[in-house]
Amino acid sequence: MRLFVCFVLAALSAFGATDVTTRNAINQMPLRFEARSGQAWVARGMGFGVGVNRNGAVFGLGQELLELQFVGGDANADFQGEQKSATPNNYFDRNGARSADTFLRLRRAQVYPGIDVVYYGQGQSLEYDFDLAPGADPSQIRMRFSGARAVHLNQDGALVLTLSTGEVIQKAPVTYQRKASGEVISVASRYMPERSEEHTSELQS
């Protein structure tokens, strides 16, 4: 039996397209991850970019940066691109052209013992899952956000990160177990914010 915890980190309209038709089109576009090195990957959406490295993930919104770190995680955990895209990124400059493979999912194995982090997403949202092996302890998971002016939980249990020009929402965690038979069982979970100089949340399930 495996345990999965799913998160969505979404920028609000302050950072996105204002035209409804354009926004709907953008929201259907998958993020594609490209390796810059073995330990550094990037993905770009409309109006934002994501950099993922051994320290965590950096969400770039205009001139602002929001950084997510996994406190106590293994900084040497390896990355692996999954679901290779049929369309590479193409670059052209005065010296010619080159192509780079892209992937729809990016897995970082064993960030915590028995726990992988899997990044993916589309439109204006970065999504990531914690994929827990049988017997892995979810209480190991601790997330620290840097760059937000304030952090609070809203009435839906989502984490609201306030920046100078808008808000970013990390939706309440969705947690479930999948049995060997394929049956899916919902598991109750929530954020447990800690007070510190930076903003840290634990996952309780």
Short mmCIF file of C-alpha atoms in Angstrom, two decimals:
data_model
loop_
_atom_site.label_atom_id
_atom_site.label_comp_id
_atom_site.label_asym_id
_atom_site.label_seq_id
_atom_site.Cartn_x
_atom_site.Cartn_y
_atom_site.Cartn_z
CA MET A 1 0.00 0.00 0.00
CA ARG A 2 1.40 3.40 -0.99
CA LEU A 3 0.53 6.82 0.42
CA PHE A 4 0.29 9.89 -1.83
CA VAL A 5 0.05 13.53 -0.70
CA CYS A 6 -0.85 16.02 -3.46
CA PHE A 7 -0.30 19.79 -3.43
CA VAL A 8 -1.12 22.61 -5.84
CA LEU A 9 0.82 25.89 -5.68
CA ALA A 10 -1.15 28.40 -7.76
CA ALA A 11 -0.63 32.08 -8.54
CA LEU A 12 -3.72 34.27 -8.39
CA SER A 13 -4.84 36.70 -11.09
CA ALA A 14 -2.39 39.38 -9.98
CA PHE A 15 0.30 37.35 -11.75
CA GLY A 16 -1.70 35.88 -14.64
CA ALA A 17 -3.42 36.86 -17.86
CA THR A 18 -6.51 39.05 -17.41
CA ASP A 19 -8.26 38.00 -20.61
CA VAL A 20 -10.54 35.02 -19.83
CA THR A 21 -10.00 33.29 -23.19
CA THR A 22 -6.24 33.64 -22.92
CA ARG A 23 -6.23 32.45 -19.33
CA ASN A 24 -8.29 29.38 -20.19
CA ALA A 25 -5.87 28.51 -22.99
CA ILE A 26 -2.86 28.96 -20.70
CA ASN A 27 -4.43 26.75 -18.04
CA GLN A 28 -4.52 23.84 -20.51
CA MET A 29 -0.79 24.02 -21.22
CA PRO A 30 1.36 21.50 -19.31
CA LEU A 31 4.59 22.55 -17.66
CA ARG A 32 7.66 20.94 -19.20
CA PHE A 33 10.82 20.42 -17.19
CA GLU A 34 14.25 20.80 -18.75
CA ALA A 35 17.54 19.77 -17.16
CA ARG A 36 20.17 22.49 -16.85
CA SER A 37 22.42 20.04 -15.02
CA GLY A 38 21.92 16.80 -13.12
CA GLN A 39 20.83 18.76 -10.03
CA ALA A 40 19.10 21.79 -11.60
CA TRP A 41 15.90 21.81 -13.66
CA VAL A 42 13.65 24.59 -14.98
CA ALA A 43 10.08 24.95 -16.25
CA ARG A 44 8.26 28.02 -17.56
CA GLY A 45 4.62 29.03 -17.60
CA MET A 46 2.98 32.24 -18.82
CA GLY A 47 4.23 34.97 -16.50
CA PHE A 48 6.19 32.72 -14.14
CA GLY A 49 9.08 30.29 -13.99
CA VAL A 50 10.07 27.41 -11.74
CA GLY A 51 13.60 26.40 -10.84
CA VAL A 52 14.15 23.11 -9.01
CA ASN A 53 17.49 22.20 -7.48
CA ARG A 54 19.01 20.39 -4.51
CA ASN A 55 17.83 23.17 -2.16
CA GLY A 56 14.16 22.94 -3.18
CA ALA A 57 12.04 24.89 -5.67
CA VAL A 58 11.95 28.60 -6.57
CA PHE A 59 8.74 30.04 -7.99
CA GLY A 60 9.43 33.23 -9.97
CA LEU A 61 6.48 35.65 -10.30
CA GLY A 62 7.42 38.79 -12.15
CA GLN A 63 10.07 40.46 -10.00
CA GLU A 64 9.28 38.35 -6.93
CA LEU A 65 10.65 35.00 -5.82
CA LEU A 66 9.01 32.46 -3.56
CA GLU A 67 11.25 29.63 -2.39
CA LEU A 68 10.11 26.25 -1.09
CA GLN A 69 12.53 24.10 0.92
CA PHE A 70 12.03 20.65 2.38
CA VAL A 71 13.49 21.02 5.86
CA GLY A 72 15.66 18.11 6.94
CA GLY A 73 15.54 16.52 3.48
CA ASP A 74 18.48 14.94 1.68
CA ALA A 75 20.23 17.65 -0.36
CA ASN A 76 21.85 14.93 -2.51
CA ALA A 77 18.59 13.26 -3.55
CA ASP A 78 18.67 12.50 -7.28
CA PHE A 79 16.37 13.88 -10.00
CA GLN A 80 14.80 11.90 -12.81
CA GLY A 81 12.68 13.22 -15.67
CA GLU A 82 9.53 11.21 -16.34
CA GLN A 83 7.02 11.17 -19.21
CA LYS A 84 9.29 12.61 -21.88
CA SER A 85 7.53 15.22 -23.99
CA ALA A 86 7.26 14.69 -27.73
CA THR A 87 8.19 18.35 -28.15
CA PRO A 88 11.67 19.53 -27.07
CA ASN A 89 12.62 23.10 -26.26
CA ASN A 90 14.39 24.72 -29.21
CA TYR A 91 16.92 27.54 -28.92
CA PHE A 92 18.28 29.77 -31.66
CA ASP A 93 21.17 32.23 -31.45
CA ARG A 94 23.95 33.64 -33.59
CA ASN A 95 25.88 30.39 -33.31
CA GLY A 96 23.05 28.21 -34.59
CA ALA A 97 20.32 26.13 -33.00
CA ARG A 98 20.02 23.43 -30.37
CA SER A 99 17.27 21.34 -28.81
CA ALA A 100 16.78 20.14 -25.24
CA ASP A 101 14.62 17.24 -24.09
CA THR A 102 11.72 18.10 -21.81
CA PHE A 103 9.65 16.02 -19.38
CA LEU A 104 6.11 16.39 -18.04
CA ARG A 105 7.05 15.11 -14.59
CA LEU A 106 10.17 15.48 -12.47
CA ARG A 107 10.85 13.01 -9.66
CA ARG A 108 13.26 13.59 -6.81
CA ALA A 109 13.86 10.26 -5.11
CA GLN A 110 14.31 9.74 -1.38
CA VAL A 111 14.13 13.37 -0.27
CA TYR A 112 13.16 11.81 3.04
CA PRO A 113 13.60 8.09 3.79
CA GLY A 114 10.97 6.29 1.74
CA ILE A 115 9.53 9.56 0.36
CA ASP A 116 9.88 10.91 -3.21
CA VAL A 117 8.77 14.34 -4.41
CA VAL A 118 7.19 14.45 -7.88
CA TYR A 119 6.74 17.83 -9.64
CA TYR A 120 4.33 18.47 -12.51
CA GLY A 121 1.69 21.03 -13.42
CA GLN A 122 -0.05 23.08 -16.04
CA GLY A 123 -1.14 26.61 -16.79
CA GLN A 124 -0.31 28.87 -13.85
CA SER A 125 0.02 26.06 -11.30
CA LEU A 126 2.96 24.04 -10.06
CA GLU A 127 1.79 20.78 -8.54
CA TYR A 128 3.80 18.29 -6.55
CA ASP A 129 3.16 15.02 -4.81
CA PHE A 130 4.86 13.19 -1.98
CA ASP A 131 4.98 9.51 -2.96
CA LEU A 132 5.47 7.45 0.21
CA ALA A 133 6.66 3.86 0.18
CA PRO A 134 4.93 1.39 2.52
CA GLY A 135 5.98 2.11 6.11
CA ALA A 136 7.41 5.60 5.40
CA ASP A 137 6.67 8.22 8.06
CA PRO A 138 4.77 11.29 6.70
CA SER A 139 5.67 13.32 9.82
CA GLN A 140 9.16 13.74 8.30
CA ILE A 141 7.76 16.18 5.75
CA ARG A 142 8.39 19.82 6.63
CA MET A 143 8.09 22.69 4.14
CA ARG A 144 9.65 26.13 4.56
CA PHE A 145 8.64 29.11 2.41
CA SER A 146 10.94 32.11 1.96
CA GLY A 147 10.01 35.35 0.21
CA ALA A 148 6.44 35.71 1.48
CA ARG A 149 5.51 38.73 3.58
CA ALA A 150 2.90 36.74 5.49
CA VAL A 151 1.50 33.22 5.60
CA HIS A 152 -1.83 32.08 6.98
CA LEU A 153 -4.37 29.27 6.64
CA ASN A 154 -7.73 30.18 5.14
CA GLN A 155 -11.10 28.65 6.03
CA ASP A 156 -10.59 25.89 3.44
CA GLY A 157 -7.32 24.79 5.04
CA ALA A 158 -5.21 26.19 2.20
CA LEU A 159 -1.93 27.98 2.83
CA VAL A 160 -2.07 31.62 1.65
CA LEU A 161 1.31 33.21 0.92
CA THR A 162 1.15 37.00 0.62
CA LEU A 163 3.66 38.75 -1.65
CA SER A 164 3.93 42.46 -2.33
CA THR A 165 1.91 42.28 -5.57
CA GLY A 166 -0.54 39.47 -4.88
CA GLU A 167 -1.08 36.10 -3.26
CA VAL A 168 -0.08 32.54 -3.97
CA ILE A 169 -2.29 29.72 -2.75
CA GLN A 170 -1.05 26.28 -1.78
CA LYS A 171 -4.25 24.30 -1.61
CA ALA A 172 -5.06 22.01 1.31
CA PRO A 173 -3.31 18.64 0.96
CA VAL A 174 -5.14 15.75 -0.66
CA THR A 175 -3.90 12.47 0.80
CA TYR A 176 -4.81 8.93 -0.19
CA GLN A 177 -3.56 5.36 -0.07
CA ARG A 178 -3.65 3.03 -3.03
CA LYS A 179 -3.90 -0.67 -2.22
CA ALA A 180 -2.32 -3.40 -4.33
CA SER A 181 -5.85 -4.17 -5.57
CA GLY A 182 -6.12 -0.64 -6.93
CA GLU A 183 -8.61 0.51 -4.30
CA VAL A 184 -8.08 4.15 -3.22
CA ILE A 185 -8.61 5.16 0.41
CA SER A 186 -8.79 8.81 1.51
CA VAL A 187 -6.58 9.82 4.46
CA ALA A 188 -7.25 12.93 6.57
CA SER A 189 -4.36 15.43 6.58
CA ARG A 190 -3.72 19.13 7.23
CA TYR A 191 -0.99 21.73 7.59
CA MET A 192 0.59 22.43 10.97
CA PRO A 193 2.19 25.91 10.70
CA GLU A 194 5.18 26.76 12.86
CA ARG A 195 6.22 30.26 13.88
CA SER A 196 9.76 31.17 12.85
CA GLU A 197 11.73 33.85 11.04
CA GLU A 198 10.75 32.03 7.87
CA HIS A 199 7.45 30.27 7.31
CA THR A 200 7.45 26.54 7.98
CA SER A 201 4.61 24.02 7.81
CA GLU A 202 4.48 20.39 8.79
CA LEU A 203 2.11 17.86 7.32
CA GLN A 204 -0.09 15.94 9.73
CA SER A 205 -1.95 12.87 8.49
#
